[in-house]
Amino acid sequence: MIIRHNGLILAFDVDWDTKRSIVFLRGIMDLIDAVKVGWLQLLNIGPNGIKELTSGINTYFLADIKLGDIAHINEYVIRRLRDLGINGVIMHAVTGRENLNGVAKLSRDLGIDIFLLISMSSGGELYDLNLDYNVKLGTELGIAGFVVPATKPNIIRRVRSMVGNNYQLLSPGVGVQGGKPGCATASGADFEIVGRSIINSESPREVTLSILSAIKDPRC
Ligand code: O7E
């Protein structure tokens, strides 16, 4: 599980080299609880670069490749990500029980968390039509938590009411996509996930601090 100090996860969607990435992260690491990496790192600095990042920065690393394949590919990817120092992985719920069962057990054995994507910050209507089914599936699989959109606070509230406090809810869509800082956590999420509002800012530390004050004192 992700330890909650501030309630904020950085969506680190950058194509920077490892050196620049590490300098940037060191500037705000005390303000964020986890770093989400994904396709931009895989395609630009590659697996070795990701390993350099996870070795160079002491935090929880979440891999967001929205994994959703058949079971044996899913399991291979989870093992490789674990070798790279990744602590948690985002997976699509839509591939269903047969493709997720084995990987859920493997993740527990390896000590890597799975967060299931069950609703999207934009579109995702097929997910929303099957929300209750996917939440139930996740709880039966014994995963760590769910991804719920900051742009749909009613879905955050619904999922929280279904799962109680045993699952972590991570919420993207804050800032550029329209979610107001502080309002996803006020609706029941454990963490808000923010990318461009911080990364593209001239003063990332100040922006991060202002998001943290909104999380502490939400006005929704
Ligand atoms: O809009 P930004 O720049 O703050 O970035 C949002 C991030 O959250 C980005 O990395 C995107 O891939 C991710 N995300 C969504 O924006 N919407 C979703 O529905 C799901 C995700 C996602 O899976 O994030 C992982 C928790």
GROMACS .gro file of C-alpha atoms and ligand atoms in nm:
model
  246
    1MET     CA    1   0.000   0.000   0.000
    2ILE     CA    2   0.101   0.360  -0.049
    3ILE     CA    3   0.175   0.538   0.278
    4ARG     CA    4  -0.033   0.854   0.299
    5HIS     CA    5   0.145   1.163   0.426
    6ASN     CA    6   0.015   1.432   0.193
    7GLY     CA    7  -0.250   1.261  -0.022
    8LEU     CA    8  -0.074   1.353  -0.347
    9ILE     CA    9   0.082   1.140  -0.622
   10LEU     CA   10   0.281   1.294  -0.906
   11ALA     CA   11   0.190   1.175  -1.259
   12PHE     CA   12   0.543   1.206  -1.391
   13ASP     CA   13   0.454   1.215  -1.761
   14VAL     CA   14   0.783   1.346  -1.899
   15ASP     CA   15   1.028   1.239  -2.168
   16TRP     CA   16   1.326   1.378  -1.978
   17ASP     CA   17   1.650   1.188  -1.923
   18THR     CA   18   1.713   1.030  -1.585
   19LYS     CA   19   1.943   1.306  -1.461
   20ARG     CA   20   1.688   1.582  -1.522
   21SER     CA   21   1.408   1.363  -1.381
   22ILE     CA   22   1.598   1.299  -1.058
   23VAL     CA   23   1.680   1.669  -1.009
   24PHE     CA   24   1.312   1.760  -1.060
   25LEU     CA   25   1.185   1.489  -0.826
   26ARG     CA   26   1.432   1.585  -0.550
   27GLY     CA   27   1.282   1.936  -0.558
   28ILE     CA   28   0.935   1.816  -0.453
   29MET     CA   29   0.984   1.469  -0.304
   30ASP     CA   30   0.899   1.583   0.048
   31LEU     CA   31   0.555   1.696  -0.078
   32ILE     CA   32   0.438   1.386  -0.263
   33ASP     CA   33   0.364   1.032  -0.151
   34ALA     CA   34   0.440   0.843  -0.474
   35VAL     CA   35   0.563   0.891  -0.830
   36LYS     CA   36   0.365   0.749  -1.120
   37VAL     CA   37   0.577   0.655  -1.422
   38GLY     CA   38   0.468   0.489  -1.743
   39TRP     CA   39   0.485   0.487  -2.118
   40LEU     CA   40   0.683   0.810  -2.146
   41GLN     CA   41   0.967   0.662  -1.939
   42LEU     CA   42   0.947   0.319  -2.101
   43LEU     CA   43   0.971   0.467  -2.450
   44ASN     CA   44   1.235   0.728  -2.371
   45ILE     CA   45   1.470   0.616  -2.093
   46GLY     CA   46   1.368   0.250  -2.113
   47PRO     CA   47   1.368  -0.016  -1.840
   48ASN     CA   48   1.726   0.062  -1.733
   49GLY     CA   49   1.640   0.429  -1.696
   50ILE     CA   50   1.340   0.337  -1.482
   51LYS     CA   51   1.566   0.125  -1.264
   52GLU     CA   52   1.799   0.424  -1.226
   53LEU     CA   53   1.504   0.636  -1.115
   54THR     CA   54   1.376   0.385  -0.862
   55SER     CA   55   1.728   0.339  -0.723
   56GLY     CA   56   1.798   0.714  -0.715
   57ILE     CA   57   1.480   0.833  -0.544
   58ASN     CA   58   1.348   0.682  -0.226
   59THR     CA   59   0.970   0.672  -0.275
   60TYR     CA   60   0.683   0.451  -0.384
   61PHE     CA   61   0.688   0.404  -0.764
   62LEU     CA   62   0.364   0.330  -0.941
   63ALA     CA   63   0.384   0.193  -1.297
   64ASP     CA   64   0.098   0.310  -1.513
   65ILE     CA   65   0.100   0.113  -1.835
   66LYS     CA   66  -0.265   0.021  -1.787
   67LEU     CA   67  -0.180  -0.343  -1.821
   68GLY     CA   68  -0.455  -0.557  -1.973
   69ASP     CA   69  -0.345  -0.872  -2.151
   70ILE     CA   70  -0.394  -1.245  -2.110
   71ALA     CA   71  -0.275  -1.396  -1.784
   72HIS     CA   72   0.074  -1.517  -1.872
   73ILE     CA   73   0.175  -1.187  -2.035
   74ASN     CA   74   0.034  -0.994  -1.738
   75GLU     CA   75   0.238  -1.211  -1.503
   76TYR     CA   76   0.559  -1.163  -1.703
   77VAL     CA   77   0.513  -0.786  -1.701
   78ILE     CA   78   0.448  -0.778  -1.325
   79ARG     CA   79   0.768  -0.976  -1.256
   80ARG     CA   80   0.975  -0.747  -1.480
   81LEU     CA   81   0.831  -0.433  -1.324
   82ARG     CA   82   0.912  -0.571  -0.980
   83ASP     CA   83   1.274  -0.625  -1.093
   84LEU     CA   84   1.286  -0.258  -1.197
   85GLY     CA   85   1.198  -0.145  -0.844
   86ILE     CA   86   0.830  -0.073  -0.911
   87ASN     CA   87   0.599  -0.098  -0.608
   88GLY     CA   88   0.254  -0.081  -0.766
   89VAL     CA   89   0.094  -0.135  -1.108
   90ILE     CA   90  -0.222  -0.001  -1.274
   91MET     CA   91  -0.424  -0.269  -1.452
   92HIS     CA   92  -0.739  -0.257  -1.665
   93ALA     CA   93  -1.037  -0.427  -1.500
   94VAL     CA   94  -1.199  -0.485  -1.837
   95THR     CA   95  -0.995  -0.796  -1.922
   96GLY     CA   96  -1.192  -0.984  -1.658
   97ARG     CA   97  -1.146  -1.241  -1.387
   98GLU     CA   98  -0.966  -1.512  -1.585
   99ASN     CA   99  -0.686  -1.276  -1.688
  100LEU     CA  100  -0.657  -1.112  -1.346
  101ASN     CA  101  -0.681  -1.402  -1.101
  102GLY     CA  102  -0.326  -1.533  -1.137
  103VAL     CA  103  -0.168  -1.191  -1.150
  104ALA     CA  104  -0.349  -1.085  -0.832
  105LYS     CA  105  -0.203  -1.383  -0.646
  106LEU     CA  106   0.142  -1.329  -0.798
  107SER     CA  107   0.140  -0.964  -0.699
  108ARG     CA  108   0.074  -1.059  -0.336
  109ASP     CA  109   0.359  -1.314  -0.347
  110LEU     CA  110   0.597  -1.054  -0.495
  111GLY     CA  111   0.481  -0.773  -0.267
  112ILE     CA  112   0.371  -0.548  -0.554
  113ASP     CA  113   0.033  -0.371  -0.541
  114ILE     CA  114  -0.230  -0.384  -0.813
  115PHE     CA  115  -0.465  -0.090  -0.861
  116LEU     CA  116  -0.756  -0.165  -1.089
  117LEU     CA  117  -0.880   0.096  -1.334
  118ILE     CA  118  -1.262   0.091  -1.309
  119SER     CA  119  -1.366   0.434  -1.437
  120MET     CA  120  -1.189   0.694  -1.650
  121SER     CA  121  -1.150   1.068  -1.608
  122SER     CA  122  -1.260   1.119  -1.969
  123GLY     CA  123  -1.495   0.890  -2.161
  124GLY     CA  124  -1.487   0.536  -2.027
  125GLU     CA  125  -1.862   0.487  -2.060
  126LEU     CA  126  -1.827   0.109  -2.088
  127TYR     CA  127  -1.650   0.112  -1.753
  128ASP     CA  128  -1.918   0.325  -1.591
  129LEU     CA  129  -2.193   0.091  -1.713
  130ASN     CA  130  -2.020  -0.196  -1.532
  131LEU     CA  131  -1.896  -0.015  -1.223
  132ASP     CA  132  -2.048  -0.240  -0.956
  133TYR     CA  133  -1.931  -0.555  -1.131
  134ASN     CA  134  -1.572  -0.429  -1.158
  135VAL     CA  135  -1.557  -0.309  -0.797
  136LYS     CA  136  -1.683  -0.648  -0.677
  137LEU     CA  137  -1.433  -0.823  -0.903
  138GLY     CA  138  -1.147  -0.620  -0.754
  139THR     CA  139  -1.250  -0.695  -0.396
  140GLU     CA  140  -1.279  -1.066  -0.474
  141LEU     CA  141  -0.935  -1.069  -0.637
  142GLY     CA  142  -0.777  -0.909  -0.330
  143ILE     CA  143  -0.604  -0.619  -0.500
  144ALA     CA  144  -0.469  -0.307  -0.325
  145GLY     CA  145  -0.711  -0.051  -0.461
  146PHE     CA  146  -0.886   0.124  -0.747
  147VAL     CA  147  -0.839   0.417  -0.983
  148VAL     CA  148  -1.141   0.649  -0.967
  149PRO     CA  149  -1.172   0.978  -1.159
  150ALA     CA  150  -1.156   1.322  -0.998
  151THR     CA  151  -1.384   1.442  -1.278
  152LYS     CA  152  -1.664   1.210  -1.153
  153PRO     CA  153  -1.693   1.265  -0.776
  154ASN     CA  154  -2.018   1.066  -0.760
  155ILE     CA  155  -1.822   0.761  -0.874
  156ILE     CA  156  -1.557   0.818  -0.606
  157ARG     CA  157  -1.832   0.834  -0.343
  158ARG     CA  158  -2.004   0.524  -0.480
  159VAL     CA  159  -1.683   0.317  -0.486
  160ARG     CA  160  -1.585   0.432  -0.135
  161SER     CA  161  -1.926   0.334  -0.003
  162MET     CA  162  -1.886  -0.011  -0.162
  163VAL     CA  163  -1.532  -0.092  -0.046
  164GLY     CA  164  -1.511   0.074   0.296
  165ASN     CA  165  -1.163   0.162   0.412
  166ASN     CA  166  -0.987  -0.157   0.309
  167TYR     CA  167  -0.886  -0.037  -0.038
  168GLN     CA  168  -0.690   0.266  -0.152
  169LEU     CA  169  -0.858   0.493  -0.405
  170LEU     CA  170  -0.630   0.688  -0.640
  171SER     CA  171  -0.783   0.975  -0.830
  172PRO     CA  172  -0.647   1.129  -1.152
  173GLY     CA  173  -0.802   1.414  -1.349
  174VAL     CA  174  -0.715   1.700  -1.112
  175GLY     CA  175  -0.610   2.032  -1.266
  176VAL     CA  176  -0.583   2.034  -1.646
  177GLN     CA  177  -0.868   1.782  -1.687
  178GLY     CA  178  -1.100   1.989  -1.471
  179GLY     CA  179  -1.101   1.822  -1.128
  180LYS     CA  180  -1.065   2.086  -0.855
  181PRO     CA  181  -0.770   2.021  -0.621
  182GLY     CA  182  -0.890   1.882  -0.289
  183CYS     CA  183  -1.230   1.769  -0.416
  184ALA     CA  184  -1.143   1.408  -0.504
  185THR     CA  185  -1.002   1.343  -0.156
  186ALA     CA  186  -1.300   1.528  -0.008
  187SER     CA  187  -1.522   1.283  -0.199
  188GLY     CA  188  -1.345   0.978  -0.055
  189ALA     CA  189  -1.023   0.923  -0.253
  190ASP     CA  190  -0.702   0.859  -0.059
  191PHE     CA  191  -0.476   1.027  -0.315
  192GLU     CA  192  -0.511   1.285  -0.589
  193ILE     CA  193  -0.288   1.225  -0.891
  194VAL     CA  194  -0.158   1.538  -1.063
  195GLY     CA  195   0.066   1.562  -1.368
  196ARG     CA  196   0.070   1.858  -1.606
  197SER     CA  197  -0.038   2.124  -1.354
  198ILE     CA  198   0.284   2.053  -1.163
  199ILE     CA  199   0.523   1.938  -1.435
  200ASN     CA  200   0.452   2.221  -1.680
  201SER     CA  201   0.454   2.489  -1.415
  202GLU     CA  202   0.729   2.752  -1.388
  203SER     CA  203   0.726   2.695  -1.012
  204PRO     CA  204   0.638   2.330  -0.948
  205ARG     CA  205   0.705   2.346  -0.576
  206GLU     CA  206   0.467   2.638  -0.522
  207VAL     CA  207   0.195   2.471  -0.731
  208THR     CA  208   0.240   2.148  -0.537
  209LEU     CA  209   0.214   2.335  -0.208
  210SER     CA  210  -0.107   2.504  -0.321
  211ILE     CA  211  -0.257   2.165  -0.417
  212LEU     CA  212  -0.163   2.033  -0.074
  213SER     CA  213  -0.339   2.319   0.098
  214ALA     CA  214  -0.650   2.246  -0.110
  215ILE     CA  215  -0.631   1.880  -0.003
  216LYS     CA  216  -0.603   1.986   0.363
  217ASP     CA  217  -0.876   2.248   0.339
  218PRO     CA  218  -1.103   2.160   0.045
  219ARG     CA  219  -1.352   2.408  -0.101
  220CYS     CA  220  -1.570   2.202  -0.333
  221O7E     O1  221  -0.403   1.534  -1.651
  221O7E     P1  222  -0.275   1.520  -1.580
  221O7E     O2  223  -0.160   1.579  -1.653
  221O7E     O3  224  -0.281   1.562  -1.435
  221O7E     O4  225  -0.238   1.363  -1.576
  221O7E     C1  226  -0.329   1.264  -1.540
  221O7E     C2  227  -0.261   1.130  -1.527
  221O7E     O5  228  -0.354   1.034  -1.479
  221O7E     C3  229  -0.204   1.076  -1.658
  221O7E     O6  230  -0.082   1.012  -1.627
  221O7E     C4  231  -0.307   0.975  -1.703
  221O7E     O7  232  -0.250   0.867  -1.772
  221O7E     C5  233  -0.367   0.925  -1.571
  221O7E     N1  234  -0.508   0.885  -1.580
  221O7E     C6  235  -0.604   0.974  -1.623
  221O7E     O8  236  -0.576   1.091  -1.653
  221O7E     N2  237  -0.734   0.932  -1.635
  221O7E     C7  238  -0.774   0.807  -1.603
  221O7E     O9  239  -0.891   0.776  -1.614
  221O7E     C8  240  -0.679   0.715  -1.557
  221O7E     C9  241  -0.548   0.758  -1.540
  221O7E    C10  242  -0.462   0.665  -1.474
  221O7E    O10  243  -0.469   0.544  -1.488
  221O7E    O11  244  -0.381   0.705  -1.380
  221O7E    C11  245  -0.326   0.603  -1.298
  221O7E    C12  246  -0.375   0.609  -1.161
   0.00000   0.00000   0.00000
